[in-house]
Amino acid sequence: MDTNKTFFAHETAVIDDGCKIGKGTKIWHFSHIMPNCTIGDNCNIGQNVMVSPQVVLGNNVKVQNNVSIYTGVICEDDVFLGPSMVFTNVINPRSAIKRQNEYLSTVVKKGASIGANATIVCGNNIGEYAFIGAGAVVTKEVQPYALVVGNPSKQIGWISEYGHRLNFDEDGFAICPESGGEYILKNNELRKL
């Protein structure tokens, strides 16, 4: 365990040896941080969260209650993981067959949000600032800024860095109503101007 004590851990939290935990991070009730995890600065790990060995969380990652983050998952800076959302790490699990050497990686890119009760099937990366709706089941790659919902999930639009659905004019131009940020959509790829 990181002994510099620049982070907070509730007395019921368990933090195993070999973890690196950044300053300002808070780890709440009944959470378990397993060996050799890396958790960045100013993260918030909610109640009853399990972080498996070698998971990497960037800075300012918010993990809501009842989330398990399995080996193979990497969350970049500013990621939001909603209550009870689920990651997997084996594509075809069987109780009687050991598949620890078959874990697939899942990368959640900077600024992405995953809604409550969503499931991310392993090996499918989530693009920057993408927004996964509550209850969605992600079975394929998600583009940056994509808004996806449903089971299996499908893209229904595009979203700004501030989390607002974007409405485009005939030239593929949109403005975030909160930030005023400008976006352009060309060839089914969104770019912030």
Coordinates of N, CA and C in Angstrom, one line a residue:
M1 N 0.8 -1.2 0.0 CA 0.0 0.0 0.0 C 0.9 1.2 0.0
D2 N 0.4 2.3 -0.7 CA 1.1 3.6 -0.7 C 1.1 4.1 0.7
T3 N 2.2 4.4 1.3 CA 2.2 4.9 2.7 C 2.4 6.4 2.8
N4 N 2.3 7.1 1.7 CA 2.5 8.6 1.8 C 1.3 9.3 2.4
K5 N 0.2 8.6 2.4 CA -1.1 9.1 3.1 C -1.5 10.4 2.5
T6 N -1.4 10.6 1.2 CA -1.9 11.8 0.6 C -3.3 11.6 0.0
F7 N -3.8 10.3 0.3 CA -5.2 10.0 -0.1 C -6.0 9.6 1.1
F8 N -7.3 9.5 1.0 CA -8.2 9.1 2.1 C -8.7 7.7 1.8
A9 N -8.7 6.8 2.7 CA -9.3 5.5 2.6 C -10.2 5.3 3.9
H10 N -11.5 5.0 3.7 CA -12.3 4.7 4.8 C -11.8 3.5 5.6
E11 N -12.0 3.4 6.9 CA -11.5 2.3 7.7 C -11.9 0.9 7.2
T12 N -13.0 0.8 6.5 CA -13.5 -0.5 6.0 C -12.9 -0.9 4.7
A13 N -12.2 0.1 4.0 CA -11.6 -0.2 2.7 C -10.4 -1.1 2.9
V14 N -10.1 -2.0 1.9 CA -9.0 -2.9 1.9 C -8.1 -2.5 0.8
I15 N -6.8 -2.1 1.1 CA -5.9 -1.8 0.0 C -4.7 -2.7 0.1
D16 N -4.5 -3.5 -0.9 CA -3.5 -4.5 -0.9 C -2.1 -3.9 -1.3
D17 N -1.1 -4.7 -1.0 CA 0.3 -4.3 -1.3 C 0.5 -4.0 -2.8
G18 N 1.4 -3.0 -3.0 CA 1.9 -2.8 -4.4 C 1.0 -1.8 -5.1
C19 N 0.0 -1.2 -4.5 CA -0.8 -0.2 -5.1 C -0.2 1.2 -5.1
K20 N -0.4 1.9 -6.2 CA 0.0 3.3 -6.2 C -1.3 4.2 -6.3
I21 N -1.5 5.0 -5.3 CA -2.7 5.8 -5.2 C -2.3 7.3 -5.1
G22 N -2.9 8.1 -6.0 CA -2.6 9.5 -6.1 C -3.1 10.3 -5.0
K23 N -2.6 11.5 -4.9 CA -3.0 12.5 -3.9 C -4.4 13.0 -4.2
G24 N -5.1 13.2 -3.1 CA -6.5 13.7 -3.1 C -7.5 12.6 -3.5
T25 N -7.1 11.4 -3.7 CA -8.1 10.3 -4.0 C -8.8 9.9 -2.7
K26 N -10.1 9.5 -2.9 CA -10.9 9.1 -1.8 C -11.4 7.7 -2.1
I27 N -11.3 6.8 -1.1 CA -11.7 5.4 -1.3 C -12.7 5.1 -0.2
W28 N -14.0 4.8 -0.5 CA -15.0 4.7 0.5 C -15.3 3.3 1.0
H29 N -16.4 3.2 1.8 CA -16.7 2.0 2.5 C -16.7 0.7 1.7
F30 N -16.1 -0.3 2.3 CA -16.1 -1.7 1.9 C -15.6 -1.9 0.5
S31 N -14.7 -1.0 0.0 CA -14.1 -1.1 -1.3 C -12.8 -1.9 -1.1
H32 N -12.4 -2.6 -2.2 CA -11.2 -3.5 -2.2 C -10.3 -3.1 -3.4
I33 N -9.1 -2.6 -3.1 CA -8.2 -2.3 -4.1 C -7.1 -3.4 -4.1
M34 N -7.1 -4.2 -5.1 CA -6.2 -5.4 -5.1 C -4.8 -5.0 -5.5
P35 N -3.9 -6.0 -5.5 CA -2.5 -5.7 -5.6 C -2.1 -5.1 -7.0
N36 N -1.1 -4.2 -6.9 CA -0.5 -3.6 -8.1 C -1.4 -2.8 -9.0
C37 N -2.4 -2.1 -8.4 CA -3.3 -1.2 -9.1 C -2.6 0.2 -9.1
T38 N -2.9 1.0 -10.1 CA -2.5 2.3 -10.2 C -3.7 3.2 -10.3
I39 N -3.9 4.1 -9.3 CA -5.1 5.0 -9.2 C -4.5 6.4 -9.2
G40 N -4.9 7.3 -10.1 CA -4.4 8.6 -10.2 C -4.8 9.6 -9.1
D41 N -4.5 10.8 -9.3 CA -4.9 11.9 -8.4 C -6.4 12.2 -8.4
N42 N -6.9 12.6 -7.3 CA -8.3 13.2 -7.2 C -9.3 12.3 -7.8
C43 N -9.2 11.0 -7.6 CA -10.2 10.0 -8.0 C -11.2 9.8 -6.8
N44 N -12.4 9.4 -7.1 CA -13.3 9.0 -6.1 C -13.8 7.6 -6.3
I45 N -13.5 6.7 -5.4 CA -13.9 5.3 -5.5 C -15.0 5.1 -4.5
G46 N -16.2 4.9 -5.0 CA -17.4 4.8 -4.2 C -17.4 3.6 -3.3
Q47 N -18.6 3.4 -2.7 CA -18.8 2.2 -1.8 C -18.9 0.9 -2.5
N48 N -18.3 -0.1 -1.9 CA -18.4 -1.5 -2.5 C -17.9 -1.6 -3.9
V49 N -16.7 -1.0 -4.1 CA -16.1 -1.1 -5.4 C -14.9 -2.1 -5.3
M50 N -14.7 -2.9 -6.3 CA -13.6 -3.8 -6.4 C -12.7 -3.4 -7.6
V51 N -11.4 -3.2 -7.3 CA -10.5 -2.9 -8.4 C -9.5 -4.1 -8.4
S52 N -9.5 -4.8 -9.5 CA -8.7 -6.0 -9.7 C -7.2 -5.7 -9.9
P53 N -6.3 -6.7 -9.7 CA -4.9 -6.4 -9.9 C -4.6 -5.8 -11.2
Q54 N -3.6 -4.9 -11.2 CA -3.0 -4.2 -12.4 C -4.0 -3.3 -13.1
V55 N -5.1 -3.0 -12.6 CA -6.0 -2.0 -13.2 C -5.4 -0.7 -13.1
V56 N -5.6 0.2 -14.2 CA -5.0 1.5 -14.2 C -6.2 2.5 -14.3
L57 N -6.3 3.4 -13.4 CA -7.2 4.5 -13.4 C -6.4 5.8 -13.5
G58 N -6.8 6.7 -14.4 CA -6.1 8.0 -14.5 C -6.5 9.0 -13.4
N59 N -6.2 10.2 -13.7 CA -6.6 11.3 -12.7 C -8.1 11.6 -12.8
N60 N -8.7 12.0 -11.7 CA -10.1 12.5 -11.7 C -11.1 11.5 -12.2
V61 N -10.8 10.2 -12.0 CA -11.8 9.2 -12.3 C -12.8 9.0 -11.2
K62 N -14.1 9.0 -11.6 CA -15.2 8.9 -10.6 C -15.8 7.5 -10.8
V63 N -15.7 6.7 -9.8 CA -16.3 5.3 -9.8 C -17.4 5.3 -8.8
Q64 N -18.6 5.2 -9.2 CA -19.8 5.1 -8.4 C -19.9 3.8 -7.6
N65 N -20.9 3.7 -6.8 CA -21.0 2.5 -5.9 C -21.3 1.2 -6.7
N66 N -20.8 0.1 -6.2 CA -21.1 -1.3 -6.7 C -20.5 -1.6 -8.1
V67 N -19.3 -1.1 -8.3 CA -18.6 -1.3 -9.6 C -17.4 -2.2 -9.4
S68 N -17.3 -3.2 -10.3 CA -16.1 -4.1 -10.3 C -15.3 -3.8 -11.5
I69 N -14.0 -3.4 -11.4 CA -13.2 -3.1 -12.5 C -12.1 -4.2 -12.6
Y70 N -12.2 -5.0 -13.6 CA -11.4 -6.2 -13.7 C -10.1 -6.0 -14.4
T71 N -9.2 -6.9 -14.1 CA -7.8 -6.9 -14.8 C -8.0 -6.8 -16.3
G72 N -7.3 -5.8 -16.9 CA -7.3 -5.6 -18.3 C -8.0 -4.3 -18.6
V73 N -8.6 -3.6 -17.6 CA -9.3 -2.4 -17.8 C -8.3 -1.2 -17.5
I74 N -8.3 -0.2 -18.4 CA -7.6 1.0 -18.2 C -8.6 2.2 -18.5
C75 N -8.7 3.0 -17.5 CA -9.5 4.2 -17.6 C -8.6 5.4 -17.6
E76 N -8.7 6.2 -18.7 CA -7.9 7.4 -18.8 C -8.5 8.5 -17.9
D77 N -7.9 9.7 -17.9 CA -8.3 10.8 -17.0 C -9.8 11.2 -17.3
D78 N -10.4 11.7 -16.2 CA -11.8 12.2 -16.2 C -12.9 11.3 -16.7
V79 N -12.7 10.0 -16.5 CA -13.7 9.0 -16.8 C -14.7 8.9 -15.7
F80 N -16.0 8.7 -16.0 CA -17.1 8.5 -15.1 C -17.6 7.1 -15.3
L81 N -17.7 6.3 -14.2 CA -18.2 5.0 -14.2 C -19.5 5.0 -13.3
G82 N -20.7 4.9 -13.9 CA -21.9 5.0 -13.2 C -22.2 3.8 -12.2
P83 N -23.2 4.0 -11.3 CA -23.5 3.0 -10.3 C -23.8 1.6 -11.0
S84 N -23.2 0.6 -10.4 CA -23.4 -0.8 -10.8 C -23.1 -1.1 -12.3
M85 N -22.3 -0.3 -13.0 CA -22.0 -0.7 -14.3 C -21.0 -1.8 -14.2
V86 N -20.8 -2.6 -15.4 CA -20.1 -3.8 -15.3 C -19.0 -3.9 -16.5
F87 N -17.8 -4.2 -16.1 CA -16.8 -4.6 -17.1 C -16.7 -6.1 -17.1
T88 N -16.3 -6.7 -18.3 CA -16.0 -8.1 -18.3 C -14.5 -8.2 -18.7
N89 N -13.9 -9.4 -18.6 CA -12.5 -9.5 -19.1 C -12.2 -10.8 -19.8
V90 N -13.2 -11.7 -19.9 CA -13.1 -12.9 -20.6 C -14.3 -13.0 -21.5
I91 N -14.1 -13.3 -22.8 CA -15.2 -13.3 -23.8 C -16.1 -14.5 -23.6
N92 N -15.6 -15.7 -23.2 CA -16.4 -16.9 -23.1 C -16.1 -17.6 -21.7
P93 N -16.5 -17.0 -20.6 CA -16.2 -17.6 -19.3 C -16.9 -18.9 -19.0
R94 N -16.2 -19.8 -18.4 CA -16.8 -21.0 -17.9 C -16.1 -21.3 -16.5
S95 N -16.9 -21.6 -15.6 CA -16.5 -21.9 -14.2 C -15.4 -22.9 -14.1
A96 N -15.5 -24.0 -14.9 CA -14.5 -25.1 -14.8 C -13.3 -24.9 -15.7
I97 N -13.2 -23.8 -16.5 CA -12.1 -23.6 -17.4 C -11.4 -22.3 -17.0
K98 N -10.1 -22.5 -16.6 CA -9.3 -21.3 -16.3 C -8.9 -20.5 -17.5
R99 N -9.2 -19.2 -17.5 CA -8.9 -18.4 -18.7 C -8.1 -17.1 -18.3
Q100 N -7.4 -17.1 -17.2 CA -6.7 -15.9 -16.8 C -5.7 -15.4 -17.9
N101 N -5.2 -16.3 -18.7 CA -4.3 -15.9 -19.7 C -5.0 -15.4 -21.0
E102 N -6.3 -15.3 -20.9 CA -7.1 -14.9 -22.1 C -7.8 -13.5 -21.8
Y103 N -7.4 -12.9 -20.7 CA -8.1 -11.6 -20.4 C -7.9 -10.6 -21.6
L104 N -9.0 -9.9 -22.0 CA -8.9 -8.9 -23.0 C -8.8 -7.6 -22.4
S105 N -8.2 -6.7 -23.1 CA -8.0 -5.3 -22.6 C -9.2 -4.4 -23.0
T106 N -9.6 -3.5 -22.2 CA -10.6 -2.5 -22.5 C -10.1 -1.2 -22.1
V107 N -10.0 -0.2 -23.0 CA -9.5 1.1 -22.7 C -10.7 2.1 -22.7
V108 N -10.9 2.8 -21.6 CA -12.0 3.8 -21.6 C -11.2 5.2 -21.7
K109 N -11.4 5.8 -22.8 CA -10.5 7.0 -23.1 C -11.0 8.3 -22.3
K110 N -10.2 9.3 -22.3 CA -10.3 10.5 -21.6 C -11.7 11.1 -21.7
G111 N -12.3 11.4 -20.6 CA -13.6 12.1 -20.5 C -14.8 11.3 -20.8
A112 N -14.7 10.0 -21.1 CA -15.9 9.2 -21.4 C -16.7 8.9 -20.1
S113 N -18.0 8.7 -20.3 CA -19.0 8.4 -19.2 C -19.7 7.2 -19.6
I114 N -19.8 6.3 -18.6 CA -20.6 5.0 -18.7 C -21.7 5.1 -17.7
G115 N -22.9 5.0 -18.1 CA -24.1 5.1 -17.3 C -24.4 3.9 -16.4
A116 N -25.3 4.1 -15.4 CA -25.6 3.1 -14.5 C -26.1 1.8 -15.1
N117 N -25.6 0.7 -14.6 CA -26.0 -0.6 -15.0 C -25.6 -1.0 -16.5
A118 N -24.8 -0.2 -17.1 CA -24.3 -0.6 -18.4 C -23.3 -1.7 -18.3
T119 N -23.1 -2.5 -19.4 CA -22.2 -3.6 -19.4 C -21.2 -3.3 -20.6
I120 N -19.9 -3.4 -20.4 CA -18.9 -3.3 -21.4 C -18.3 -4.6 -21.6
V121 N -18.6 -5.2 -22.8 CA -18.0 -6.5 -23.1 C -16.5 -6.3 -23.4
C122 N -15.7 -7.1 -22.8 CA -14.2 -6.9 -22.9 C -13.7 -6.8 -24.4
G123 N -12.6 -6.1 -24.6 CA -12.0 -6.0 -25.9 C -12.6 -4.9 -26.7
N124 N -13.6 -4.1 -26.2 CA -14.2 -3.0 -26.9 C -13.9 -1.7 -26.2
N125 N -13.1 -0.9 -26.9 CA -12.6 0.4 -26.3 C -13.7 1.4 -26.5
I126 N -13.7 2.4 -25.5 CA -14.6 3.5 -25.5 C -13.9 4.8 -25.8
G127 N -14.3 5.5 -26.9 CA -13.6 6.6 -27.3 C -13.7 7.8 -26.4
E128 N -12.8 8.8 -26.7 CA -12.8 10.1 -25.9 C -14.2 10.7 -25.8
Y129 N -14.6 11.1 -24.7 CA -15.8 11.8 -24.4 C -17.1 11.1 -24.9
A130 N -17.0 9.8 -25.2 CA -18.2 9.0 -25.5 C -19.1 9.0 -24.3
F131 N -20.4 8.7 -24.6 CA -21.4 8.6 -23.5 C -22.2 7.4 -23.7
I132 N -22.1 6.5 -22.8 CA -22.8 5.2 -22.8 C -24.0 5.3 -21.9
G133 N -25.2 5.2 -22.5 CA -26.4 5.4 -21.7 C -26.6 4.3 -20.7
A134 N -27.4 4.6 -19.7 CA -27.8 3.6 -18.6 C -28.3 2.3 -19.2
G135 N -27.8 1.2 -18.7 CA -28.3 -0.1 -19.1 C -27.8 -0.6 -20.5
A136 N -27.0 0.2 -21.2 CA -26.5 -0.2 -22.5 C -25.6 -1.4 -22.4
V137 N -25.6 -2.3 -23.4 CA -24.6 -3.4 -23.5 C -23.7 -3.2 -24.7
V138 N -22.5 -2.8 -24.4 CA -21.5 -2.4 -25.4 C -20.9 -3.7 -25.9
T139 N -21.0 -4.0 -27.2 CA -20.5 -5.2 -27.8 C -19.5 -4.9 -29.0
K140 N -19.2 -3.6 -29.2 CA -18.3 -3.2 -30.2 C -17.6 -1.9 -29.9
E141 N -16.6 -1.5 -30.6 CA -15.9 -0.3 -30.3 C -16.8 0.9 -30.4
V142 N -16.6 1.9 -29.5 CA -17.4 3.1 -29.5 C -16.5 4.3 -29.9
Q143 N -16.9 5.1 -30.9 CA -16.2 6.2 -31.4 C -16.1 7.3 -30.4
P144 N -15.1 8.2 -30.5 CA -15.0 9.4 -29.7 C -16.3 10.2 -29.9
Y145 N -16.8 10.8 -28.8 CA -18.0 11.7 -28.8 C -19.3 11.0 -29.2
A146 N -19.3 9.6 -29.3 CA -20.5 8.9 -29.7 C -21.4 8.8 -28.5
L147 N -22.7 8.9 -28.7 CA -23.8 8.6 -27.8 C -24.4 7.3 -28.1
V148 N -24.3 6.3 -27.3 CA -24.8 4.9 -27.5 C -25.7 4.5 -26.4
V149 N -26.8 3.8 -26.8 CA -27.8 3.2 -25.9 C -28.2 1.9 -26.4
G150 N -28.9 1.1 -25.5 CA -29.6 -0.1 -25.9 C -28.8 -1.4 -25.7
N151 N -29.5 -2.5 -26.0 CA -28.9 -3.8 -25.9 C -29.3 -4.6 -27.1
P152 N -28.3 -4.9 -28.0 CA -26.9 -4.4 -27.9 C -26.9 -2.9 -28.2
S153 N -25.9 -2.2 -27.8 CA -25.9 -0.8 -27.9 C -25.7 -0.4 -29.4
K154 N -26.3 0.8 -29.7 CA -26.1 1.4 -31.0 C -26.0 2.9 -30.8
Q155 N -25.3 3.4 -31.8 CA -25.0 4.9 -31.7 C -26.3 5.6 -32.2
I156 N -26.8 6.6 -31.4 CA -27.9 7.3 -31.7 C -27.6 8.8 -31.9
G157 N -26.4 9.2 -31.8 CA -26.0 10.6 -31.9 C -24.6 10.9 -31.5
W158 N -24.3 12.2 -31.3 CA -23.0 12.7 -30.9 C -23.2 13.6 -29.7
I159 N -22.2 13.6 -28.9 CA -22.3 14.4 -27.6 C -21.0 15.3 -27.4
S160 N -21.2 16.4 -26.8 CA -20.1 17.3 -26.5 C -19.3 16.9 -25.3
E161 N -18.2 17.6 -25.2 CA -17.3 17.3 -24.0 C -18.0 17.6 -22.7
Y162 N -19.0 18.5 -22.7 CA -19.8 18.8 -21.6 C -21.0 17.9 -21.4
G163 N -21.2 16.9 -22.3 CA -22.3 15.9 -22.1 C -23.6 16.3 -22.7
H164 N -23.6 17.2 -23.7 CA -24.9 17.6 -24.3 C -24.9 17.0 -25.7
R165 N -26.1 16.6 -26.1 CA -26.4 16.0 -27.4 C -26.2 17.1 -28.4
L166 N -25.5 16.9 -29.5 CA -25.2 17.9 -30.5 C -26.2 17.8 -31.7
N167 N -26.6 19.0 -32.1 CA -27.5 19.1 -33.2 C -26.8 19.8 -34.3
F168 N -26.7 19.2 -35.5 CA -25.9 19.7 -36.6 C -26.7 20.4 -37.7
D169 N -26.1 21.4 -38.2 CA -26.7 22.1 -39.4 C -26.3 21.4 -40.6
E170 N -26.8 21.9 -41.8 CA -26.6 21.2 -43.1 C -25.1 21.1 -43.5
D171 N -24.2 21.8 -42.8 CA -22.8 21.8 -43.1 C -22.1 20.9 -42.1
G172 N -22.8 20.2 -41.2 CA -22.2 19.3 -40.2 C -21.6 20.1 -39.1
F173 N -22.1 21.3 -38.8 CA -21.5 22.1 -37.7 C -22.5 22.1 -36.5
A174 N -21.9 22.0 -35.3 CA -22.8 22.1 -34.1 C -22.0 22.8 -33.0
I175 N -22.8 23.4 -32.1 CA -22.3 24.2 -30.9 C -22.8 23.6 -29.6
C176 N -22.0 23.3 -28.7 CA -22.4 22.9 -27.4 C -23.2 24.0 -26.7
P177 N -24.4 23.7 -26.2 CA -25.2 24.8 -25.6 C -24.7 25.3 -24.3
E178 N -23.8 24.5 -23.6 CA -23.3 25.0 -22.3 C -21.9 25.6 -22.4
S179 N -21.0 25.0 -23.2 CA -19.6 25.5 -23.2 C -19.4 26.5 -24.4
G180 N -20.3 26.4 -25.4 CA -20.0 27.2 -26.7 C -19.0 26.5 -27.6
G181 N -18.5 25.3 -27.2 CA -17.5 24.6 -28.0 C -18.1 24.3 -29.4
E182 N -17.3 24.3 -30.4 CA -17.7 24.1 -31.8 C -17.2 22.8 -32.2
Y183 N -18.1 22.1 -33.0 CA -17.8 20.7 -33.5 C -18.1 20.6 -34.9
I184 N -17.4 19.8 -35.7 CA -17.7 19.5 -37.1 C -17.8 18.0 -37.3
L185 N -18.8 17.6 -38.0 CA -19.0 16.2 -38.3 C -18.8 16.0 -39.8
K186 N -17.7 15.2 -40.2 CA -17.4 14.8 -41.6 C -17.0 13.4 -41.7
N187 N -17.6 12.7 -42.7 CA -17.3 11.3 -42.9 C -17.5 10.5 -41.6
N188 N -18.6 10.8 -40.9 CA -19.0 10.0 -39.7 C -17.9 10.1 -38.6
E189 N -17.1 11.2 -38.6 CA -16.1 11.4 -37.5 C -16.4 12.8 -37.0
L190 N -16.4 12.9 -35.7 CA -16.6 14.2 -35.0 C -15.3 14.8 -34.6
R191 N -15.1 16.1 -34.8 CA -13.9 16.7 -34.4 C -14.3 18.1 -33.7
K192 N -13.6 18.3 -32.6 CA -13.8 19.6 -31.9 C -13.0 20.7 -32.6
L193 N -13.5 21.8 -32.9 CA -12.8 22.9 -33.5 C -12.0 23.7 -32.5

